[in-house]
GROMACS .gro file of C-alpha atoms in nm:
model
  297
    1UNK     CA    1  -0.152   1.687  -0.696
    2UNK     CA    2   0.028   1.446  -0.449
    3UNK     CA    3  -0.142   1.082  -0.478
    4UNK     CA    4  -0.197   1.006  -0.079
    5UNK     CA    5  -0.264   0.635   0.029
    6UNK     CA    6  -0.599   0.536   0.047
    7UNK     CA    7  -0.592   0.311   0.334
    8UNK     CA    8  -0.941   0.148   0.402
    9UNK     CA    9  -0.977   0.063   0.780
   10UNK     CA   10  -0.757  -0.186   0.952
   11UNK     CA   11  -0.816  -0.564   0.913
   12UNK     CA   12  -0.883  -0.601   0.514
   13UNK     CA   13  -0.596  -0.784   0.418
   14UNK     CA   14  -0.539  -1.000   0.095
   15UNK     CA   15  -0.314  -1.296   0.099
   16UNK     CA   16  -0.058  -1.311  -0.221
   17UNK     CA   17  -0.139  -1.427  -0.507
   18UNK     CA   18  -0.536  -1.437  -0.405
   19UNK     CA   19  -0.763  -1.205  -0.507
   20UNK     CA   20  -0.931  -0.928  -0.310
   21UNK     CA   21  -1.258  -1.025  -0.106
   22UNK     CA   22  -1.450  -0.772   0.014
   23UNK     CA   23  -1.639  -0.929   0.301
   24UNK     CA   24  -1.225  -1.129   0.401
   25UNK     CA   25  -1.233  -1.097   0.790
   26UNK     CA   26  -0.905  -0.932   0.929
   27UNK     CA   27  -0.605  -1.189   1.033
   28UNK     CA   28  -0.617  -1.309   1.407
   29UNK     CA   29  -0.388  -1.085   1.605
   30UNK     CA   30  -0.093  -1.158   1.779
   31UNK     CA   31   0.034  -1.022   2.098
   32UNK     CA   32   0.203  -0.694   2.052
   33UNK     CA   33   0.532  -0.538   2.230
   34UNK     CA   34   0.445  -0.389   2.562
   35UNK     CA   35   0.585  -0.082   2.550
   36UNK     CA   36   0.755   0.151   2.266
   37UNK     CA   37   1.110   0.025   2.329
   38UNK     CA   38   1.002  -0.350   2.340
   39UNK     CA   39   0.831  -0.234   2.043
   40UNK     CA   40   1.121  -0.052   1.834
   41UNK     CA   41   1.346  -0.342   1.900
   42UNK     CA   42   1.117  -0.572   1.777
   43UNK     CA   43   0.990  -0.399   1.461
   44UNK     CA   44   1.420  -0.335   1.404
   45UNK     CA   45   1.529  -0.635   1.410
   46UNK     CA   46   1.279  -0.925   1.410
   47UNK     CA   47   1.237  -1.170   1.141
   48UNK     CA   48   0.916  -1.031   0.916
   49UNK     CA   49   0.672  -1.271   0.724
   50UNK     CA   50   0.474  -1.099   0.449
   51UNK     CA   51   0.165  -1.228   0.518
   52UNK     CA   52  -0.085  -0.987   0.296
   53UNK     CA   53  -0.174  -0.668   0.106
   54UNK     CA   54  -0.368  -0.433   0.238
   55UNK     CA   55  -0.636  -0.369  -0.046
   56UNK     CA   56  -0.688  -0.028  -0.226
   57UNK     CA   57  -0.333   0.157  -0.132
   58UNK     CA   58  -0.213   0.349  -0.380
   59UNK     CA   59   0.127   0.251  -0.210
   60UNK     CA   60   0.278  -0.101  -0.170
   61UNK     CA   61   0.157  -0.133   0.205
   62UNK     CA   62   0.185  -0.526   0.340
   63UNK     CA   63   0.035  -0.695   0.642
   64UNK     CA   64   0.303  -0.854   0.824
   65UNK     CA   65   0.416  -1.095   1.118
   66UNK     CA   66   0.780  -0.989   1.325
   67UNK     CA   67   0.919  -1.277   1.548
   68UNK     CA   68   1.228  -1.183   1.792
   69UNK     CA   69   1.359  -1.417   2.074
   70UNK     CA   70   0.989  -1.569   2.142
   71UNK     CA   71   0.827  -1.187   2.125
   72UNK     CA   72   0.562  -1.226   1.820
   73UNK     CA   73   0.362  -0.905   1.681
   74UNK     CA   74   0.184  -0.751   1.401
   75UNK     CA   75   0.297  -0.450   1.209
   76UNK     CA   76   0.251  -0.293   0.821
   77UNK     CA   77   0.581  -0.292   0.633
   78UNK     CA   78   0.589  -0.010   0.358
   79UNK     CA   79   0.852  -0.084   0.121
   80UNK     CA   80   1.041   0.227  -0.052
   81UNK     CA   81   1.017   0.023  -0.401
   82UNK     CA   82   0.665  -0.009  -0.327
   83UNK     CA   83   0.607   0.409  -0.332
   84UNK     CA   84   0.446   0.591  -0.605
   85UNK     CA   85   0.635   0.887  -0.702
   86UNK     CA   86   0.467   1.231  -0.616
   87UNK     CA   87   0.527   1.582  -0.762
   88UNK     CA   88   0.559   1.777  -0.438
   89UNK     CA   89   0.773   1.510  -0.244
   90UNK     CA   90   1.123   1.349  -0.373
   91UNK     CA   91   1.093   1.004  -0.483
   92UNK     CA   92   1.174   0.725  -0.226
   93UNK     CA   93   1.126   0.924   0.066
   94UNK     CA   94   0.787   0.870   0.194
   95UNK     CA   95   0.907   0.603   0.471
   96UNK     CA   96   1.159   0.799   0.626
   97UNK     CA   97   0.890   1.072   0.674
   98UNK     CA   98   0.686   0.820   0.848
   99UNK     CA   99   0.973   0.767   1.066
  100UNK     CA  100   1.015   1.107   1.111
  101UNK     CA  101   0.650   1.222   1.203
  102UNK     CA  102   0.706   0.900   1.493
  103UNK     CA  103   1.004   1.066   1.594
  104UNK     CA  104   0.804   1.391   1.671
  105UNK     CA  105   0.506   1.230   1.780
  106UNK     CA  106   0.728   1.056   2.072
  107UNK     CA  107   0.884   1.399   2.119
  108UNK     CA  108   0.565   1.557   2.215
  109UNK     CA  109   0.487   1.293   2.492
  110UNK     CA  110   0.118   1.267   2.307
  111UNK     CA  111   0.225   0.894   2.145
  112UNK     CA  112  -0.033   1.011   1.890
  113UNK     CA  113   0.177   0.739   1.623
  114UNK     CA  114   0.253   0.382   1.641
  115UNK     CA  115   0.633   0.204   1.672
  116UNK     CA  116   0.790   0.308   1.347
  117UNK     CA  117   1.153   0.209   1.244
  118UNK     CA  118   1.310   0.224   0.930
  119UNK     CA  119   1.479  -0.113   0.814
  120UNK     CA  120   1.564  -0.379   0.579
  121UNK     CA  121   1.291  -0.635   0.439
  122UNK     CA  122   1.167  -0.867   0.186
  123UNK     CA  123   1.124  -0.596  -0.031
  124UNK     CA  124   1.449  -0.386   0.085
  125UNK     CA  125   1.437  -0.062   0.281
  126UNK     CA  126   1.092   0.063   0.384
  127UNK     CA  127   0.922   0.134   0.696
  128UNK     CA  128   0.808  -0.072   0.965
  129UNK     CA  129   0.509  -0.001   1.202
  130UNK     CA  130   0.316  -0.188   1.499
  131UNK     CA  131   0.001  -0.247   1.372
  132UNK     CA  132  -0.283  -0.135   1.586
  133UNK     CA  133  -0.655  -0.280   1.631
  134UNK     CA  134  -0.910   0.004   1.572
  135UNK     CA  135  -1.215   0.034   1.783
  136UNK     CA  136  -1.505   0.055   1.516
  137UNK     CA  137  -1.771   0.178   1.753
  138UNK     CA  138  -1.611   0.555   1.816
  139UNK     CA  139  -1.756   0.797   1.607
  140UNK     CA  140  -1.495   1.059   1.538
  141UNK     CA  141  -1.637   1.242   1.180
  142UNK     CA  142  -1.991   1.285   1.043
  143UNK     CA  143  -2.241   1.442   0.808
  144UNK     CA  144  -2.521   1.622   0.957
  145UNK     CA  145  -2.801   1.818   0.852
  146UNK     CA  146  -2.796   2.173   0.895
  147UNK     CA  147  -2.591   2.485   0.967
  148UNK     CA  148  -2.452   2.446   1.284
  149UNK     CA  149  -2.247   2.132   1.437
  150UNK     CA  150  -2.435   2.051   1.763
  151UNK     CA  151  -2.298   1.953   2.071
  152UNK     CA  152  -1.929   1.803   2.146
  153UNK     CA  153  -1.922   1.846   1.739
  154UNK     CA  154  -1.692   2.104   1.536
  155UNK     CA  155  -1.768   2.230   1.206
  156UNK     CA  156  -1.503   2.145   0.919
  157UNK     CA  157  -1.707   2.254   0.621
  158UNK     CA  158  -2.023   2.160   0.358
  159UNK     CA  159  -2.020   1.824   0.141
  160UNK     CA  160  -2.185   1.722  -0.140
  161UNK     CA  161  -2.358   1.457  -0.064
  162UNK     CA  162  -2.560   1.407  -0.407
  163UNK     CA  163  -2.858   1.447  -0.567
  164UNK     CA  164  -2.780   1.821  -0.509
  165UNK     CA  165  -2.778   1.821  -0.156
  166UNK     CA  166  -2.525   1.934   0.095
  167UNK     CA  167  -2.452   1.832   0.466
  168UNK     CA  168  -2.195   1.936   0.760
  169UNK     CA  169  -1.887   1.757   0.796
  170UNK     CA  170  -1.785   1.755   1.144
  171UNK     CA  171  -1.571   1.610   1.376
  172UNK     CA  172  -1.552   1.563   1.749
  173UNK     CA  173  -1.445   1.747   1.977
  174UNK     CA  174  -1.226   1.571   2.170
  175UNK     CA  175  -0.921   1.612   2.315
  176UNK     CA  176  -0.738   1.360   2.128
  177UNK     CA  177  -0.859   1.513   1.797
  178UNK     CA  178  -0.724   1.849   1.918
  179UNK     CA  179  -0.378   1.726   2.006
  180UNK     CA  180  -0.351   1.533   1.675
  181UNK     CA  181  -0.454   1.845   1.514
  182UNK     CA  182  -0.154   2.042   1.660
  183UNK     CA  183   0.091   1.772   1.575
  184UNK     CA  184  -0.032   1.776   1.206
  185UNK     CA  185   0.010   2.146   1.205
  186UNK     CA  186   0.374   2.078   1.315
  187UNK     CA  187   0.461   1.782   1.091
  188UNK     CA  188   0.284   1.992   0.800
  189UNK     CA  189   0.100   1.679   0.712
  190UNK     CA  190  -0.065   1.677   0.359
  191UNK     CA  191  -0.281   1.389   0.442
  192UNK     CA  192  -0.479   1.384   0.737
  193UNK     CA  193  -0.821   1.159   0.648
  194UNK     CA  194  -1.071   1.060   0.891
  195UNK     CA  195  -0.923   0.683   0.753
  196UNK     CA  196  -0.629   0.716   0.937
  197UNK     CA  197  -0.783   0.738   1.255
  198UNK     CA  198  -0.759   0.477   1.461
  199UNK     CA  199  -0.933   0.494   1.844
  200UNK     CA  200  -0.835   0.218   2.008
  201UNK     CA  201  -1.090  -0.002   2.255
  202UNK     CA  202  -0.890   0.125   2.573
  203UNK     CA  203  -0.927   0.501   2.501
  204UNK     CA  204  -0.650   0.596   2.322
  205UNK     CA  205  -0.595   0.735   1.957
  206UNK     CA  206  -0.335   0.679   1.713
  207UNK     CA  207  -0.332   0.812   1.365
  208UNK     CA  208  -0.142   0.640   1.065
  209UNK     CA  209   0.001   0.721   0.706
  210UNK     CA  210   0.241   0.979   0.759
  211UNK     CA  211   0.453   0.983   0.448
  212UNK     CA  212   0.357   1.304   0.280
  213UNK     CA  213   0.460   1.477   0.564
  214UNK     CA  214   0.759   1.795   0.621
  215UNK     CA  215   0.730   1.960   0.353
  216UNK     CA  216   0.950   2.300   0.345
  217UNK     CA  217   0.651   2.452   0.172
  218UNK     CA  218   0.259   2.456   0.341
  219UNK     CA  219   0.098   2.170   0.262
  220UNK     CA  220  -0.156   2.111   0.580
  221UNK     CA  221  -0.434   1.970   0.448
  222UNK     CA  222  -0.693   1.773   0.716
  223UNK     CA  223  -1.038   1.692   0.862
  224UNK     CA  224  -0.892   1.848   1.170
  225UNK     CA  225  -1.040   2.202   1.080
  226UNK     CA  226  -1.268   2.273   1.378
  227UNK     CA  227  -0.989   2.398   1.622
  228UNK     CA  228  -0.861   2.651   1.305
  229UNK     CA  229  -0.790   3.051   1.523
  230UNK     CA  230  -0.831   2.918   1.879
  231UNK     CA  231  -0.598   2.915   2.128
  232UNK     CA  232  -0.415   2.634   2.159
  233UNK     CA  233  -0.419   2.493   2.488
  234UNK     CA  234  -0.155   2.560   2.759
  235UNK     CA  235  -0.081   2.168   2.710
  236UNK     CA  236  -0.045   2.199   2.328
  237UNK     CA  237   0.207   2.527   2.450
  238UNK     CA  238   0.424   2.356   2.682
  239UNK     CA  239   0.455   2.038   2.445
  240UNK     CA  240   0.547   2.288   2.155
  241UNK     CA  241   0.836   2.472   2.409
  242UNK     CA  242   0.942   2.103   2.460
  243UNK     CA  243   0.973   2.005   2.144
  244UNK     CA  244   1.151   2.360   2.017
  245UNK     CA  245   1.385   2.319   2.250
  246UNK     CA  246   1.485   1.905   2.138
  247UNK     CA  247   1.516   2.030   1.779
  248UNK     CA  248   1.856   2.248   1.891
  249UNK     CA  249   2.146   2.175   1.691
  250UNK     CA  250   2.335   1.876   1.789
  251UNK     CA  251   2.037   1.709   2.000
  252UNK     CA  252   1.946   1.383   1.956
  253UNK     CA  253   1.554   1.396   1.807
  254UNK     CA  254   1.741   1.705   1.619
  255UNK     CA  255   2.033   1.455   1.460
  256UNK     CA  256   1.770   1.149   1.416
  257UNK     CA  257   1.574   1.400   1.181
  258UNK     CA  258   1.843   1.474   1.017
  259UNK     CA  259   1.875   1.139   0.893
  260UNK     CA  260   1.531   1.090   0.759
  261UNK     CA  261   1.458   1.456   0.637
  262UNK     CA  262   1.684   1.721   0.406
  263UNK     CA  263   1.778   2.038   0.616
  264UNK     CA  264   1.585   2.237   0.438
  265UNK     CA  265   1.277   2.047   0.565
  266UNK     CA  266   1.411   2.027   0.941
  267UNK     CA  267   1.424   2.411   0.899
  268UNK     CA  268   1.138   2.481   0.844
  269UNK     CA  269   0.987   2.232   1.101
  270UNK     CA  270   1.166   2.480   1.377
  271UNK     CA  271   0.971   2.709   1.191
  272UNK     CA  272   0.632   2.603   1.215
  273UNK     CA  273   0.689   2.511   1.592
  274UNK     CA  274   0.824   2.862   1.701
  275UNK     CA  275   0.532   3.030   1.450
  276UNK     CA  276   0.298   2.832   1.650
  277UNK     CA  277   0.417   2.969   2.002
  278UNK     CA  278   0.421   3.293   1.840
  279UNK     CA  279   0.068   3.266   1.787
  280UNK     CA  280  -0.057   3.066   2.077
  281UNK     CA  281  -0.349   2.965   1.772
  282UNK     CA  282  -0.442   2.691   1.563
  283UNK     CA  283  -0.357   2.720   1.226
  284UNK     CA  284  -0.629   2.834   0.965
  285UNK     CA  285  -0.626   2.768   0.601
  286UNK     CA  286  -0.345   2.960   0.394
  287UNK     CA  287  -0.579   2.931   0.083
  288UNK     CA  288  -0.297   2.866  -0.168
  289UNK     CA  289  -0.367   2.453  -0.104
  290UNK     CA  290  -0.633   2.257  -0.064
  291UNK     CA  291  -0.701   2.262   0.291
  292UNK     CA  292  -0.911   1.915   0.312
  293UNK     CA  293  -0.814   1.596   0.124
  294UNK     CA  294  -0.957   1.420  -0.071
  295UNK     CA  295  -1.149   1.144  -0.052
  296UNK     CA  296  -1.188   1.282   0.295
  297UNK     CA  297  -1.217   0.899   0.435
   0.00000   0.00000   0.00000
């Protein structure tokens, strides 16, 4: 089984060389780029300063500061050395795939994922990604009692939840969700947690920790069930025809893949993305993987 990160929610950092703190309040932010471009060129090619660890990652995953020509941000810098090697996934190649899914993620329009480059640091290659202030007070997941997930709710499936007992895990539903959900299906993600979703205080939703991602083989596995055999949406259709036709040979988001993931794997993204039109439905289960992660936070 893969080892995915186990990111605990943004804003527990520990400085180096000081131990962990549980209660540690999260490091003042700093202004962030405007807009993805501003962003991307600062993430590139500023000047980073480690300035923690973010506790409990299985992965090397540091809290940083990126300075460029008076423009100051945030971001999380993922060293390659830093990555645990996986079974199902070739060493040193989670951080390109978080470049990738970024790459797709713009493609779609959605801007589901934040500024991600891949580039030199401290620690050598790794990647580099805006970091993003999550609004604590949105309730996306939950455990209810009962059979049935009430109201603006979808079902995803029973829990333990001890002493012998069992409860509903659901999850909104909300359009956000429900594009994430299609862009998982097309990035194959192996991952998806309720942990790396991140609704932000203006209304927006981004979702983090992409690196076991593109696999040639099926490897969705997410909280994201609720939509599973529905029609996608004749938003989720158009993005998909807009995206199917940027992967054509010789395009650019086509050659910029080709840089991060093997052929193979860019293969059978076309794949996924034309089975998906084919269907005009949300993926189900295949039942030869574990269709939800776990932990599921």
């Amino acid at each position: 089984m893969s080892a995915p990160e186990r990111i605990p929610p943004r804003g527990g950092v520990t400085p180096p060389g000081e131990p962990s703190a549980p209660d540690e309040p999260s490091p003042p932010g700093e202004p962030t780029a405007p807009d993805d471009s501003a962003a991307l060129e600062l993430l590139a090619h500023g000047e980073l300063t480690v300035r923690g660890r973010i506790r409990e990652a299985s992965n090397a995953v540091l809290y940083c500061s990126v300075a460029l020509d008076g423009q100051r941000g945030t971001c999380v810098y993922k060293p390659v050395a830093g990555e645990r090697p996986l079974w199902d996934f070739p060493d040193g190649t989670l951080a390109r795939r978080e470049v990738a899914a970024y790459e797709v993620s713009r493609a779609t329009g959605w801007d589901l994922v934040p500024p991600t480059v891949l580039r030199d640091g401290p620690y050598g290659e790794g990647m580099c990604q805006l970091w993003v202030e999550a609004d604590d007070g949105v309730e996306l997941l939950a455990l209810v009692e009962g059979e049935e997930p009430g109201p603006g709710w979808k079902a995803v499936g029973f829990a333990e939840v001890g002493g012998g007992r069992t409860a509903l895990l659901v999850h909104a539903d909300d359009p956000r969700l429900r594009r994430l959900a299609v862009l998982d299906a097309v990035i194959n993600n192996a991952d998806r947690k309720g942990g790396h979703l991140l609704p932000t205080v203006d209304g927006g939703l981004y979702a983090i920790d992409h690196g076991t991602t593109f696999n040639a083989e099926d490897r969705l596995r997410t909280l994201l069930w609720g939509w599973a055999t529905e029609p996608l949406t004749e938003e989720a259709r158009g993005v998909l025809r807009t995206v199917a036709a940027e992967l054509g040979e010789g395009l650019p988001l086509a050659a910029r893949l080709a840089r991060l993931i093997t052929s193979a794997e860019l293969d059978a993204l076309r794949a996924r993305v034309a089975d998906l039109l084919r269907t005009g439905r949300h993926p189900e289960p295949g039942g030869q993987w574990p269709a939800i992660p776990w932990p599921p936070v």
